[in-house]
Amino acid sequence: MSKNIYALALLAVTAALVAAGCGGSDSSGSGGGAYGGKGGAPASSESTEASSGESGGGGAYSYSAPANGEAEESGNAYVALGSVPKLGMVLVDSKGFVLYDFHKDKGTTSNCYGACAEGWPPLLSEGEPQPSNGANASLLGTTERKDGTTQVTYNGHPLYTFAGDQKPGEANGNDIKAFGGEWYALKGNGEEPAD
């Protein structure tokens, strides 16, 4: 029950952030949601490091962003592995934000639109998604969303970030229920981390 209350509180904060920061809804889906950018295209080729403030599972978060200017210009999304406290190595985007799957999705078909997509921005790519930092290229794929944008999949799961994650290495969206389904981070083999 505490996870559901936490999820509702985070969604309320997310809604406030979206209303304040976005000034409206972008129905095109081409933006990077609450994080801006091009749906996961690399922000830079520099290393991203942040302290999680948590002990256990490694305590600190460290991830090296991919360095590929051509892919950045083409709008290709990157999927990488990053070590996250209490979860271990899980999928992250090019900025180091944790990527999640949604149990309400049916195969590669997303069921997250509208308010759901504001809180859980889909990882979009204008070109072929690229693996980095240990992600498995053979598990990467794409699916077309209802609005015509291309969402990145991993092991058949559409991928999302979470607006409640304010910095790289946070996994506030893991193991919560929202919008009619559970949300979980994914490991490099495409499976959810054990509790």
Short mmCIF file of C-alpha atoms in Angstrom, two decimals:
data_model
loop_
_atom_site.label_atom_id
_atom_site.label_comp_id
_atom_site.label_asym_id
_atom_site.label_seq_id
_atom_site.Cartn_x
_atom_site.Cartn_y
_atom_site.Cartn_z
CA MET A 1 0.00 0.00 0.00
CA SER A 2 2.85 2.41 0.77
CA LYS A 3 4.16 1.92 -2.80
CA ASN A 4 0.76 3.01 -4.20
CA ILE A 5 0.68 6.08 -1.95
CA TYR A 6 4.24 6.91 -2.98
CA ALA A 7 3.30 6.47 -6.63
CA LEU A 8 0.31 8.81 -6.26
CA ALA A 9 2.48 11.43 -4.54
CA LEU A 10 5.09 11.19 -7.30
CA LEU A 11 2.41 11.46 -9.98
CA ALA A 12 1.03 14.59 -8.30
CA VAL A 13 4.53 16.11 -8.27
CA THR A 14 5.00 15.01 -11.88
CA ALA A 15 1.76 16.68 -12.92
CA ALA A 16 2.85 19.91 -11.22
CA LEU A 17 6.27 19.77 -12.89
CA VAL A 18 4.73 19.10 -16.29
CA ALA A 19 2.24 21.97 -15.90
CA ALA A 20 4.93 24.38 -14.71
CA GLY A 21 7.76 23.32 -16.99
CA CYS A 22 6.07 22.40 -20.22
CA GLY A 23 3.41 25.06 -20.53
CA GLY A 24 1.18 22.54 -22.25
CA SER A 25 1.09 19.10 -23.71
CA ASP A 26 3.16 18.05 -26.68
CA SER A 27 0.97 15.60 -28.50
CA SER A 28 3.64 14.91 -31.10
CA GLY A 29 5.61 12.78 -28.66
CA SER A 30 8.84 13.89 -30.27
CA GLY A 31 10.24 15.55 -27.17
CA GLY A 32 11.96 13.84 -24.30
CA GLY A 33 9.06 14.42 -21.87
CA ALA A 34 9.99 16.02 -18.59
CA TYR A 35 13.67 15.77 -19.46
CA GLY A 36 13.60 17.59 -22.78
CA GLY A 37 15.90 16.55 -25.57
CA LYS A 38 15.22 14.17 -28.43
CA GLY A 39 13.66 11.15 -26.79
CA GLY A 40 16.89 9.84 -25.41
CA ALA A 41 19.46 11.11 -27.87
CA PRO A 42 22.80 11.70 -26.18
CA ALA A 43 23.03 15.06 -24.46
CA SER A 44 26.81 14.98 -24.54
CA SER A 45 29.73 12.64 -24.67
CA GLU A 46 30.77 13.44 -21.12
CA SER A 47 30.63 11.10 -18.15
CA THR A 48 27.60 11.40 -15.87
CA GLU A 49 28.16 10.80 -12.18
CA ALA A 50 25.74 11.33 -9.32
CA SER A 51 25.64 10.26 -5.72
CA SER A 52 22.39 8.55 -4.86
CA GLY A 53 22.56 9.28 -1.16
CA GLU A 54 21.68 5.66 -0.43
CA SER A 55 23.86 3.01 1.07
CA GLY A 56 23.61 -0.54 -0.19
CA GLY A 57 23.84 -1.81 -3.72
CA GLY A 58 26.94 0.23 -4.45
CA GLY A 59 25.96 3.56 -2.89
CA ALA A 60 27.11 5.73 -5.80
CA TYR A 61 25.96 5.86 -9.38
CA SER A 62 28.42 6.01 -12.24
CA TYR A 63 27.75 5.87 -15.95
CA SER A 64 29.65 6.97 -19.03
CA ALA A 65 27.45 8.52 -21.68
CA PRO A 66 28.05 7.29 -25.24
CA ALA A 67 30.35 9.38 -27.41
CA ASN A 68 29.04 9.33 -30.95
CA GLY A 69 28.28 12.70 -32.53
CA GLU A 70 26.85 11.19 -35.72
CA ALA A 71 24.26 9.17 -33.83
CA GLU A 72 23.39 12.21 -31.72
CA GLU A 73 22.71 14.25 -34.84
CA SER A 74 20.60 11.48 -36.37
CA GLY A 75 18.35 11.26 -33.30
CA ASN A 76 19.25 7.67 -32.44
CA ALA A 77 18.38 6.71 -28.87
CA TYR A 78 20.94 4.91 -26.75
CA VAL A 79 20.20 2.11 -24.32
CA ALA A 80 22.98 1.30 -21.87
CA LEU A 81 23.58 -0.43 -18.57
CA GLY A 82 24.15 1.61 -15.42
CA SER A 83 24.71 0.45 -11.86
CA VAL A 84 21.83 1.64 -9.68
CA PRO A 85 21.81 1.25 -5.87
CA LYS A 86 19.66 -1.68 -4.67
CA LEU A 87 18.93 -2.82 -8.25
CA GLY A 88 22.39 -3.50 -9.67
CA MET A 89 23.00 -3.13 -13.40
CA VAL A 90 19.82 -1.98 -15.16
CA LEU A 91 18.95 -0.29 -18.43
CA VAL A 92 19.44 3.47 -18.62
CA ASP A 93 19.09 6.04 -21.37
CA SER A 94 21.94 8.17 -22.73
CA LYS A 95 21.62 10.62 -19.83
CA GLY A 96 21.80 7.83 -17.23
CA PHE A 97 18.08 7.81 -16.35
CA VAL A 98 16.60 4.40 -15.54
CA LEU A 99 14.39 2.80 -18.19
CA TYR A 100 11.21 0.92 -17.23
CA ASP A 101 8.75 -1.53 -18.72
CA PHE A 102 4.97 -1.35 -18.16
CA HIS A 103 3.02 -4.52 -17.43
CA LYS A 104 -0.10 -3.13 -19.12
CA ASP A 105 1.68 -3.11 -22.49
CA LYS A 106 0.73 -5.97 -24.79
CA GLY A 107 3.85 -7.31 -26.44
CA THR A 108 5.54 -4.39 -28.19
CA THR A 109 2.31 -2.33 -28.23
CA SER A 110 2.37 0.58 -25.79
CA ASN A 111 -0.65 1.29 -23.60
CA CYS A 112 0.80 4.51 -22.15
CA TYR A 113 -0.60 7.71 -23.67
CA GLY A 114 -1.87 11.07 -22.44
CA ALA A 115 -1.29 11.61 -18.72
CA CYS A 116 0.53 8.28 -18.51
CA ALA A 117 3.06 9.37 -21.13
CA GLU A 118 3.54 12.69 -19.31
CA GLY A 119 4.57 10.83 -16.14
CA TRP A 120 6.33 8.00 -17.97
CA PRO A 121 7.83 9.52 -21.14
CA PRO A 122 8.44 6.86 -23.80
CA LEU A 123 12.01 6.47 -25.01
CA LEU A 124 11.79 7.64 -28.62
CA SER A 125 14.28 7.31 -31.45
CA GLU A 126 14.42 8.91 -34.87
CA GLY A 127 16.79 6.23 -36.12
CA GLU A 128 17.92 2.79 -35.06
CA PRO A 129 18.47 2.57 -31.29
CA GLN A 130 22.06 1.93 -30.30
CA PRO A 131 23.43 -0.25 -27.48
CA SER A 132 26.06 1.16 -25.17
CA ASN A 133 27.89 0.21 -21.99
CA GLY A 134 26.96 -3.48 -22.10
CA ALA A 135 23.36 -3.39 -23.41
CA ASN A 136 22.57 -6.30 -25.75
CA ALA A 137 22.12 -5.14 -29.36
CA SER A 138 20.11 -8.25 -30.26
CA LEU A 139 17.44 -7.31 -27.68
CA LEU A 140 16.96 -3.78 -29.02
CA GLY A 141 14.05 -3.00 -31.29
CA THR A 142 11.39 -0.43 -32.04
CA THR A 143 7.62 -0.16 -32.19
CA GLU A 144 5.41 2.47 -33.77
CA ARG A 145 3.22 4.47 -31.40
CA LYS A 146 -0.31 5.64 -32.26
CA ASP A 147 1.03 9.14 -33.01
CA GLY A 148 3.51 7.76 -35.55
CA THR A 149 6.62 8.20 -33.39
CA THR A 150 9.05 5.34 -32.89
CA GLN A 151 9.48 3.94 -29.39
CA VAL A 152 12.49 1.87 -28.38
CA THR A 153 11.89 -1.69 -27.13
CA TYR A 154 14.17 -4.09 -25.29
CA ASN A 155 13.46 -7.81 -25.25
CA GLY A 156 10.03 -6.93 -26.66
CA HIS A 157 9.19 -4.39 -23.91
CA PRO A 158 8.51 -0.73 -24.83
CA LEU A 159 10.82 1.47 -22.72
CA TYR A 160 9.98 4.54 -20.62
CA THR A 161 11.72 6.96 -18.30
CA PHE A 162 9.97 8.27 -15.16
CA ALA A 163 9.36 11.96 -14.47
CA GLY A 164 9.80 11.26 -10.75
CA ASP A 165 13.46 10.39 -11.31
CA GLN A 166 15.17 13.75 -10.92
CA LYS A 167 18.77 12.66 -11.53
CA PRO A 168 20.70 9.76 -13.05
CA GLY A 169 20.78 6.67 -10.88
CA GLU A 170 17.39 7.21 -9.22
CA ALA A 171 14.86 4.42 -9.66
CA ASN A 172 11.79 5.93 -7.97
CA GLY A 173 9.53 4.32 -10.55
CA ASN A 174 10.61 0.75 -9.87
CA ASP A 175 8.08 -1.70 -8.41
CA ILE A 176 5.11 0.67 -8.27
CA LYS A 177 1.63 0.48 -9.75
CA ALA A 178 0.27 3.38 -11.77
CA PHE A 179 -2.05 3.79 -14.75
CA GLY A 180 -3.39 0.26 -14.36
CA GLY A 181 -0.12 -1.66 -14.34
CA GLU A 182 3.19 -2.24 -12.60
CA TRP A 183 6.42 -0.54 -13.64
CA TYR A 184 9.86 -2.12 -13.34
CA ALA A 185 13.44 -1.44 -14.34
CA LEU A 186 15.03 -4.04 -16.64
CA LYS A 187 18.35 -5.84 -16.45
CA GLY A 188 20.65 -6.36 -19.42
CA ASN A 189 19.04 -9.75 -20.15
CA GLY A 190 15.65 -8.03 -20.51
CA GLU A 191 14.26 -9.35 -17.22
CA GLU A 192 13.18 -7.42 -14.13
CA PRO A 193 15.51 -7.30 -11.14
CA ALA A 194 14.61 -9.64 -8.25
CA ASP A 195 13.18 -7.92 -5.17
#
